[in-house]
Amino acid sequence: MFMRISNKYTIPLVVACTSICALILIIIFCHRIDRHDFEIDGIYYKRISEAQHSVKVTYKGAFPTSYEHEYQKEVVIPRVVSYRGIDYIVTEIDQYAFQDCSGITNITIPESIWYIGLGAFDGCTNLSEVHINDLASWCSIALENVSDCAGSTPFQYADKLCLNGETLTDIVIPQEVTKINPFVFQDCDSLKTIVLHDGVTAIGKGAFYGCHNLSSIEMSENLSYIGRDAFTETAWYENLPDGVVYVGKLLYEYKGEIPQNSHIVVKEGIETICESAFDCRRELTSLTLPTSLVTIHNYAFNDCRDLANIYSKAINPPCINRYYNEYEHNHEIVLYVPIGSKDDYEKASFMHYDSIVEIDFYK
């Protein structure tokens, strides 16, 4: 038995079916489109800009897992590739470009590459060496900063960094480098010593995290910023005594367990308290900040729930990039400031505290 559809519904139904079929065809067609625009010598590239003639290294198929082993053994990424008479400069490594290519044993990354996407080397379990030809460029490379750079750094698996074919164990940072970017040496176990010249002013988050054999660091005297976990799990850090860690004019962080009901006096001459320096130190109950203090970075006292008294000896309120406490305090915090400076602290909304008391610190 068949049901007859009225003519008044026939045309709309046909149109609807046609639209759905077209949508399905579009989806199928899109899924068949490969990620890359062209392939040269076994490396797949996607155009970034025709005007600037730039490309990025990517994977072969429509998805990172389309071909799990398109890259094998030694992969040498060139600085420039030629395609159909046009020279393209290779500037990026795409997200998941080498994902699950467990056959890669070493990779050469040219100085032209400034960016490595999220998960680019995730699953490259047999990658042992990373080769570069310019240390300054590597110090400035940008690694995708999502989920603490998961799978973006090749040193997740590789333990050797090689410069012009030689394994790097002792590094002298080039003079043109002023900042060590986040995560760039993370988990690089070949590093043993590092010399930072005085032109280096910033070390990014996790820059040397997990460099277990890094035992000697000659610091720059002009450092104004050190990111969170920059030296965590290095031999240099592990050999430091517990307590407040100072680096030049910076308070880097508190190492080890902090005693109950602690009062910490930050020494004079310190200009910066680094990111997450006292993160989750609930044993901290009072704190004295020096006259020299200029900047307090993000989350410096995050979740210090028992912090009750802060004594800020600086006449001018230190700059706070962001208030660091994401949790409710259990009681009112009292901020003590120099005589005559209360109005300035109130205008600056310093630490967002309403209870501000002027005292004579030298009486």
JSON list of N, CA and C in Angstrom, two decimals, residues 132 135 138-139 161 163 167-174 180 185 188 190-197 208 214 216-218:
[
{"chain": "A", "resi": 132, "resn": "ILE", "atom": "N", "xyz": [69.31, 22.68, 14.44]},
{"chain": "A", "resi": 132, "resn": "ILE", "atom": "CA", "xyz": [69.09, 24.06, 14.03]},
{"chain": "A", "resi": 132, "resn": "ILE", "atom": "C", "xyz": [70.39, 24.63, 13.49]},
{"chain": "A", "resi": 135, "resn": "LEU", "atom": "N", "xyz": [71.04, 29.78, 16.62]},
{"chain": "A", "resi": 135, "resn": "LEU", "atom": "CA", "xyz": [70.56, 29.73, 18.00]},
{"chain": "A", "resi": 135, "resn": "LEU", "atom": "C", "xyz": [69.69, 30.93, 18.33]},
{"chain": "A", "resi": 138, "resn": "TRP", "atom": "N", "xyz": [66.18, 30.32, 17.25]},
{"chain": "A", "resi": 138, "resn": "TRP", "atom": "CA", "xyz": [65.50, 29.35, 18.10]},
{"chain": "A", "resi": 138, "resn": "TRP", "atom": "C", "xyz": [65.04, 29.97, 19.42]},
{"chain": "A", "resi": 139, "resn": "CYS", "atom": "N", "xyz": [65.84, 30.84, 19.99]},
{"chain": "A", "resi": 139, "resn": "CYS", "atom": "CA", "xyz": [65.46, 31.50, 21.25]},
{"chain": "A", "resi": 139, "resn": "CYS", "atom": "C", "xyz": [64.19, 32.33, 21.09]},
{"chain": "A", "resi": 161, "resn": "LEU", "atom": "N", "xyz": [69.67, 18.89, 21.42]},
{"chain": "A", "resi": 161, "resn": "LEU", "atom": "CA", "xyz": [69.59, 20.03, 20.52]},
{"chain": "A", "resi": 161, "resn": "LEU", "atom": "C", "xyz": [70.95, 20.17, 19.85]},
{"chain": "A", "resi": 163, "resn": "LEU", "atom": "N", "xyz": [73.41, 22.22, 17.08]},
{"chain": "A", "resi": 163, "resn": "LEU", "atom": "CA", "xyz": [73.65, 23.44, 16.31]},
{"chain": "A", "resi": 163, "resn": "LEU", "atom": "C", "xyz": [74.73, 23.15, 15.27]},
{"chain": "A", "resi": 167, "resn": "THR", "atom": "N", "xyz": [76.13, 18.63, 19.10]},
{"chain": "A", "resi": 167, "resn": "THR", "atom": "CA", "xyz": [75.20, 18.62, 20.22]},
{"chain": "A", "resi": 167, "resn": "THR", "atom": "C", "xyz": [75.50, 19.77, 21.17]},
{"chain": "A", "resi": 168, "resn": "LEU", "atom": "N", "xyz": [74.46, 20.53, 21.50]},
{"chain": "A", "resi": 168, "resn": "LEU", "atom": "CA", "xyz": [74.63, 21.68, 22.39]},
{"chain": "A", "resi": 168, "resn": "LEU", "atom": "C", "xyz": [74.53, 21.23, 23.84]},
{"chain": "A", "resi": 169, "resn": "THR", "atom": "N", "xyz": [75.61, 21.41, 24.56]},
{"chain": "A", "resi": 169, "resn": "THR", "atom": "CA", "xyz": [75.61, 21.16, 26.01]},
{"chain": "A", "resi": 169, "resn": "THR", "atom": "C", "xyz": [75.83, 22.45, 26.77]},
{"chain": "A", "resi": 170, "resn": "ASP", "atom": "N", "xyz": [76.65, 23.31, 26.23]},
{"chain": "A", "resi": 170, "resn": "ASP", "atom": "CA", "xyz": [76.98, 24.59, 26.87]},
{"chain": "A", "resi": 170, "resn": "ASP", "atom": "C", "xyz": [76.58, 25.72, 25.92]},
{"chain": "A", "resi": 171, "resn": "ILE", "atom": "N", "xyz": [75.66, 26.56, 26.37]},
{"chain": "A", "resi": 171, "resn": "ILE", "atom": "CA", "xyz": [75.09, 27.60, 25.51]},
{"chain": "A", "resi": 171, "resn": "ILE", "atom": "C", "xyz": [75.50, 28.98, 26.00]},
{"chain": "A", "resi": 172, "resn": "VAL", "atom": "N", "xyz": [75.96, 29.79, 25.07]},
{"chain": "A", "resi": 172, "resn": "VAL", "atom": "CA", "xyz": [76.13, 31.22, 25.31]},
{"chain": "A", "resi": 172, "resn": "VAL", "atom": "C", "xyz": [75.08, 31.92, 24.44]},
{"chain": "A", "resi": 173, "resn": "ILE", "atom": "N", "xyz": [74.13, 32.56, 25.07]},
{"chain": "A", "resi": 173, "resn": "ILE", "atom": "CA", "xyz": [73.04, 33.19, 24.33]},
{"chain": "A", "resi": 173, "resn": "ILE", "atom": "C", "xyz": [73.59, 34.31, 23.46]},
{"chain": "A", "resi": 174, "resn": "PRO", "atom": "N", "xyz": [73.26, 34.32, 22.17]},
{"chain": "A", "resi": 174, "resn": "PRO", "atom": "CA", "xyz": [73.79, 35.35, 21.25]},
{"chain": "A", "resi": 174, "resn": "PRO", "atom": "C", "xyz": [73.42, 36.77, 21.68]},
{"chain": "A", "resi": 180, "resn": "ILE", "atom": "N", "xyz": [64.21, 35.21, 25.96]},
{"chain": "A", "resi": 180, "resn": "ILE", "atom": "CA", "xyz": [64.10, 33.78, 25.71]},
{"chain": "A", "resi": 180, "resn": "ILE", "atom": "C", "xyz": [62.61, 33.46, 25.72]},
{"chain": "A", "resi": 185, "resn": "PHE", "atom": "N", "xyz": [63.24, 25.72, 25.24]},
{"chain": "A", "resi": 185, "resn": "PHE", "atom": "CA", "xyz": [64.20, 24.67, 25.59]},
{"chain": "A", "resi": 185, "resn": "PHE", "atom": "C", "xyz": [63.57, 23.62, 26.53]},
{"chain": "A", "resi": 188, "resn": "CYS", "atom": "N", "xyz": [64.81, 19.79, 27.24]},
{"chain": "A", "resi": 188, "resn": "CYS", "atom": "CA", "xyz": [66.03, 19.54, 26.47]},
{"chain": "A", "resi": 188, "resn": "CYS", "atom": "C", "xyz": [67.14, 19.09, 27.42]},
{"chain": "A", "resi": 190, "resn": "SER", "atom": "N", "xyz": [70.04, 17.76, 26.86]},
{"chain": "A", "resi": 190, "resn": "SER", "atom": "CA", "xyz": [71.44, 17.89, 26.47]},
{"chain": "A", "resi": 190, "resn": "SER", "atom": "C", "xyz": [72.08, 19.13, 27.10]},
{"chain": "A", "resi": 191, "resn": "LEU", "atom": "N", "xyz": [71.28, 20.09, 27.52]},
{"chain": "A", "resi": 191, "resn": "LEU", "atom": "CA", "xyz": [71.83, 21.34, 28.06]},
{"chain": "A", "resi": 191, "resn": "LEU", "atom": "C", "xyz": [72.42, 21.13, 29.45]},
{"chain": "A", "resi": 192, "resn": "LYS", "atom": "N", "xyz": [73.62, 21.69, 29.65]},
{"chain": "A", "resi": 192, "resn": "LYS", "atom": "CA", "xyz": [74.28, 21.60, 30.94]},
{"chain": "A", "resi": 192, "resn": "LYS", "atom": "C", "xyz": [74.59, 22.97, 31.55]},
{"chain": "A", "resi": 193, "resn": "THR", "atom": "N", "xyz": [75.02, 23.91, 30.71]},
{"chain": "A", "resi": 193, "resn": "THR", "atom": "CA", "xyz": [75.32, 25.25, 31.21]},
{"chain": "A", "resi": 193, "resn": "THR", "atom": "C", "xyz": [74.77, 26.29, 30.25]},
{"chain": "A", "resi": 194, "resn": "ILE", "atom": "N", "xyz": [74.40, 27.44, 30.80]},
{"chain": "A", "resi": 194, "resn": "ILE", "atom": "CA", "xyz": [73.88, 28.55, 29.99]},
{"chain": "A", "resi": 194, "resn": "ILE", "atom": "C", "xyz": [74.46, 29.85, 30.51]},
{"chain": "A", "resi": 195, "resn": "VAL", "atom": "N", "xyz": [74.88, 30.70, 29.58]},
{"chain": "A", "resi": 195, "resn": "VAL", "atom": "CA", "xyz": [75.34, 32.05, 29.91]},
{"chain": "A", "resi": 195, "resn": "VAL", "atom": "C", "xyz": [74.40, 33.05, 29.26]},
{"chain": "A", "resi": 196, "resn": "LEU", "atom": "N", "xyz": [73.77, 33.88, 30.10]},
{"chain": "A", "resi": 196, "resn": "LEU", "atom": "CA", "xyz": [72.88, 34.93, 29.61]},
{"chain": "A", "resi": 196, "resn": "LEU", "atom": "C", "xyz": [73.62, 36.26, 29.71]},
{"chain": "A", "resi": 197, "resn": "HIS", "atom": "N", "xyz": [73.81, 36.92, 28.58]},
{"chain": "A", "resi": 197, "resn": "HIS", "atom": "CA", "xyz": [74.48, 38.22, 28.62]},
{"chain": "A", "resi": 197, "resn": "HIS", "atom": "C", "xyz": [73.53, 39.26, 29.22]},
{"chain": "A", "resi": 208, "resn": "PHE", "atom": "N", "xyz": [63.06, 26.75, 30.36]},
{"chain": "A", "resi": 208, "resn": "PHE", "atom": "CA", "xyz": [64.03, 25.67, 30.60]},
{"chain": "A", "resi": 208, "resn": "PHE", "atom": "C", "xyz": [63.43, 24.56, 31.47]},
{"chain": "A", "resi": 214, "resn": "LEU", "atom": "N", "xyz": [70.69, 20.68, 33.34]},
{"chain": "A", "resi": 214, "resn": "LEU", "atom": "CA", "xyz": [71.12, 22.08, 33.37]},
{"chain": "A", "resi": 214, "resn": "LEU", "atom": "C", "xyz": [71.48, 22.46, 34.80]},
{"chain": "A", "resi": 216, "resn": "SER", "atom": "N", "xyz": [74.24, 24.82, 35.64]},
{"chain": "A", "resi": 216, "resn": "SER", "atom": "CA", "xyz": [74.89, 26.12, 35.81]},
{"chain": "A", "resi": 216, "resn": "SER", "atom": "C", "xyz": [74.23, 27.16, 34.90]},
{"chain": "A", "resi": 217, "resn": "ILE", "atom": "N", "xyz": [73.79, 28.27, 35.51]},
{"chain": "A", "resi": 217, "resn": "ILE", "atom": "CA", "xyz": [73.18, 29.36, 34.75]},
{"chain": "A", "resi": 217, "resn": "ILE", "atom": "C", "xyz": [73.82, 30.67, 35.19]},
{"chain": "A", "resi": 218, "resn": "GLU", "atom": "N", "xyz": [74.47, 31.33, 34.24]},
{"chain": "A", "resi": 218, "resn": "GLU", "atom": "CA", "xyz": [75.01, 32.67, 34.52]},
{"chain": "A", "resi": 218, "resn": "GLU", "atom": "C", "xyz": [73.94, 33.68, 34.12]}
]
